[in-house]
């Protein structure tokens, strides 16, 4: 009990609010198993590892198998409630490190920061990739902890450890890199704003922070090369995350304007009316930056120039993921770095001492509260959509399996051939009124798409215990007959020919 009493009240606040917001926003996904799309394919795995440049995931998978023991041949299992046991402490510690480093003192700021992260669409999507959720949260922790160590103690050993932690975070999921970069930049802005920094000291600090950011990427590149050599598994392409730096300097340079564009219009991560609240908060933040700039101008033009230069780099740091993937479309899981403007907003609101901004701060905090409320509501809508989508697919495939087994001449040992697979088109299947979810990158799609999803065979195997022997050869003497088979679900679309079951989609 004494240990709990000694904990920083900010950490206890973040911890408690994390639990509350998790239940409010994602309770449906936590206590109801969702498993389709990638989740169905990787139900007993952690996803693509070495081949996607994520060797750290493979290491964590093996360590999990060693620690817990293996059962049934699997190292890991996708269990949402167990994932929360890891999510709650790791994300709470990560947010506390941000709050502590930036010296954010208000409990309201701590509550809202926790609410923004937990209710964001990052977590709504993460629970549909639950097989890797706990590992990704560990990656977030490593990224933030690395940035914290580099900034909080400017010792050579904390520099080395912090850089290594950032590199390890990249090896789990490359998209968490913007968290550390943004945190380091915001802390640099804080240093410049709170203390007069000479031109030489500014350059020295810039080289210190910049070298850590670059060195982390270099360490990651080297580790990926080593992992490929040791395993013999070649890298595959996924939004260029596995091949960062190989596209040429000019390719990445041309994506810098996109990072600034997405800073003012992050419509993927802040869709619907949430984007207007985001822009309102951004406007308040810009006004606060102007207020701070005026104050710095009075203390010296050099401090003002340094402050402005670093602020101009903030959009690039927050949206550096777009540079990393060479301008390709980013999925929701890749955009968590866009939340880093909010710690900066809270720091600004607490560190401008003038009564003129009292109402400005109130507008900003009200905007943040409304974003959290919107996130929370739409999280529940997304999970509701997912529950219905999964149950509808189960019902549809149950009928299909029943019809296959009731086909004249059917025998259990006969192989099954799905003709025109992934082209199932049933005019009676209409999507429910969740049209806006198409704006959120997969896996929030409609029922018709789920029926044709690449992991449909895994879905059938896991949920409906149906895994028939499959053959892909169609004998030439059956070609004419097969061409005349109607398309499912029409009558006669399922037939047994020469001891093979054909289903024509």
XYZ file of N, CA, C and O in Angstrom, residues 52-54 166-167 169-178 181 213-214 216-225 235-249 251-252 320-328 334:
220
model
N 8.517 -8.936 -43.174
C 8.056 -7.543 -43.197
C 9.010 -6.614 -42.461
O 8.660 -5.475 -42.148
N 10.198 -7.097 -42.176
C 11.179 -6.276 -41.474
C 10.873 -6.150 -40.001
O 11.408 -5.265 -39.328
N 10.044 -7.044 -39.450
C 9.647 -6.963 -38.040
C 10.187 -8.176 -37.285
O 9.433 -8.979 -36.743
N 14.512 2.640 -29.398
C 13.806 3.130 -30.582
C 13.974 2.170 -31.753
O 13.019 1.909 -32.507
N 15.193 1.642 -31.912
C 15.432 0.680 -32.975
C 14.644 -0.601 -32.773
O 14.104 -1.176 -33.726
N 11.791 -0.813 -31.200
C 10.401 -0.474 -31.509
C 10.138 -0.575 -33.005
O 9.098 -1.095 -33.429
N 11.075 -0.113 -33.802
C 10.957 -0.226 -35.259
C 10.882 -1.688 -35.696
O 10.181 -2.021 -36.654
N 11.578 -2.557 -34.975
C 11.596 -3.975 -35.352
C 10.298 -4.684 -34.991
O 10.068 -5.814 -35.433
N 9.446 -4.034 -34.182
C 8.135 -4.595 -33.853
C 7.087 -4.053 -34.819
O 6.293 -4.790 -35.382
N 7.071 -2.731 -35.002
C 6.193 -2.104 -36.007
C 6.780 -0.742 -36.335
O 6.893 0.127 -35.459
N 7.142 -0.569 -37.577
C 7.879 0.619 -37.989
C 7.088 1.919 -37.795
O 7.659 2.995 -37.655
N 5.762 1.822 -37.779
C 4.920 3.016 -37.728
C 4.915 3.705 -36.371
O 4.318 4.779 -36.227
N 5.575 3.123 -35.353
C 5.629 3.761 -34.033
C 6.799 4.733 -33.930
O 6.932 5.441 -32.932
N 7.622 4.770 -34.940
C 8.781 5.669 -34.953
C 8.384 7.136 -34.783
O 9.055 7.876 -34.045
N 7.303 7.623 -35.431
C 6.923 9.031 -35.255
C 6.622 9.434 -33.812
O 6.735 10.608 -33.461
N 10.078 10.395 -32.403
C 10.565 11.596 -33.096
C 9.801 12.831 -32.636
O 10.396 13.882 -32.340
N 17.889 10.116 -33.529
C 16.795 9.746 -34.426
C 17.315 8.992 -35.651
O 16.742 7.973 -36.062
N 18.408 9.480 -36.217
C 18.994 8.841 -37.409
C 19.649 7.517 -37.048
O 19.503 6.519 -37.771
N 18.934 5.444 -34.704
C 17.925 4.407 -34.442
C 17.505 3.724 -35.743
O 17.348 2.501 -35.797
N 17.344 4.522 -36.799
C 16.966 3.967 -38.103
C 18.099 3.128 -38.682
O 17.869 2.047 -39.241
N 19.326 3.608 -38.528
C 20.482 2.855 -39.033
C 20.595 1.511 -38.320
O 20.816 0.471 -38.947
N 20.452 1.534 -37.004
C 20.486 0.288 -36.233
C 19.403 -0.677 -36.709
O 19.620 -1.888 -36.805
N 18.235 -0.113 -37.008
C 17.127 -0.945 -37.491
C 17.478 -1.575 -38.839
O 17.258 -2.772 -39.053
N 18.016 -0.771 -39.772
C 18.391 -1.288 -41.089
C 19.392 -2.440 -40.962
O 19.253 -3.482 -41.601
N 20.393 -2.236 -40.114
C 21.421 -3.258 -39.923
C 20.805 -4.526 -39.343
O 21.104 -5.641 -39.790
N 19.917 -4.357 -38.341
C 19.290 -5.522 -37.706
C 18.412 -6.295 -38.687
O 18.342 -7.524 -38.630
N 17.738 -5.575 -39.591
C 16.900 -6.246 -40.597
C 17.776 -7.072 -41.540
O 17.440 -8.218 -41.880
N 18.903 -6.495 -41.970
C 19.822 -7.230 -42.847
C 20.310 -8.506 -42.168
O 20.375 -9.576 -42.779
N 12.639 -10.187 -47.743
C 11.646 -9.180 -47.380
C 10.544 -9.120 -48.423
O 10.795 -9.241 -49.616
N 9.321 -8.934 -47.954
C 8.208 -8.708 -48.870
C 7.824 -7.240 -48.793
O 8.254 -6.513 -47.895
N 7.004 -6.780 -49.710
C 6.651 -5.362 -49.764
C 5.308 -5.119 -49.104
O 4.319 -5.756 -49.434
N 5.277 -4.221 -48.140
C 4.023 -3.770 -47.546
C 4.150 -2.284 -47.265
O 4.747 -1.868 -46.277
N 3.630 -1.469 -48.165
C 3.639 -0.007 -48.040
C 5.035 0.554 -47.800
O 5.223 1.576 -47.145
N 6.053 -0.162 -48.301
C 7.453 0.267 -48.222
C 8.007 0.288 -46.801
O 9.135 0.709 -46.582
N 7.221 -0.173 -45.796
C 7.723 -0.172 -44.429
C 8.906 -1.119 -44.272
O 9.787 -0.890 -43.447
N 8.895 -2.197 -45.045
C 9.966 -3.175 -44.943
C 11.218 -2.745 -45.707
O 12.269 -3.351 -45.552
N 11.112 -1.686 -46.526
C 12.247 -1.267 -47.348
C 12.502 0.233 -47.198
O 12.818 0.915 -48.157
N 12.321 0.729 -45.980
C 12.542 2.157 -45.750
C 13.969 2.537 -46.136
O 14.925 1.860 -45.784
N 14.079 3.638 -46.860
C 15.383 4.150 -47.224
C 15.933 3.640 -48.542
O 16.942 4.135 -49.021
N 15.263 2.653 -49.143
C 15.790 2.047 -50.371
C 15.217 2.664 -51.633
O 15.621 2.309 -52.726
N 14.280 3.611 -51.498
C 13.619 4.173 -52.675
C 14.352 5.382 -53.251
O 13.943 5.926 -54.264
N 15.414 5.802 -52.616
C 16.146 6.951 -53.112
C 15.752 8.226 -52.375
O 14.586 8.428 -52.028
N 16.725 9.100 -52.143
C 16.503 10.304 -51.341
C 15.428 11.207 -51.921
O 14.578 11.732 -51.189
N 12.849 10.483 -53.720
C 11.504 9.929 -53.545
C 10.934 10.330 -52.196
O 9.772 10.743 -52.088
N 11.756 10.226 -51.158
C 11.298 10.583 -49.815
C 11.154 12.092 -49.660
O 10.249 12.579 -48.971
N 5.673 11.822 -40.026
C 6.847 11.257 -40.700
C 6.567 9.882 -41.287
O 7.319 9.395 -42.139
N 5.474 9.258 -40.868
C 5.107 7.964 -41.432
C 4.892 8.065 -42.945
O 5.204 7.145 -43.695
N 4.374 9.208 -43.411
C 4.131 9.371 -44.847
C 5.436 9.442 -45.625
O 5.487 9.051 -46.791
N 6.479 9.933 -44.982
C 7.796 9.940 -45.618
C 8.360 8.530 -45.614
O 8.938 8.069 -46.609
N 8.156 7.827 -44.505
C 8.683 6.460 -44.377
C 8.097 5.517 -45.424
O 8.782 4.622 -45.921
N 6.813 5.696 -45.755
C 6.162 4.797 -46.722
C 6.143 5.408 -48.120
O 5.415 4.948 -48.996
N 6.953 6.446 -48.307
C 7.134 7.059 -49.628
C 5.819 7.518 -50.242
O 5.576 7.350 -51.435
N 4.936 8.097 -49.414
C 3.723 8.719 -49.926
C 2.549 7.802 -50.169
O 1.509 8.247 -50.662
N 2.654 6.509 -49.845
C 1.527 5.611 -50.031
C 0.433 5.907 -48.996
O 0.662 6.608 -48.011
N -1.172 2.919 -38.602
C 0.089 3.586 -38.886
C 0.075 5.070 -38.522
O 1.092 5.742 -38.650
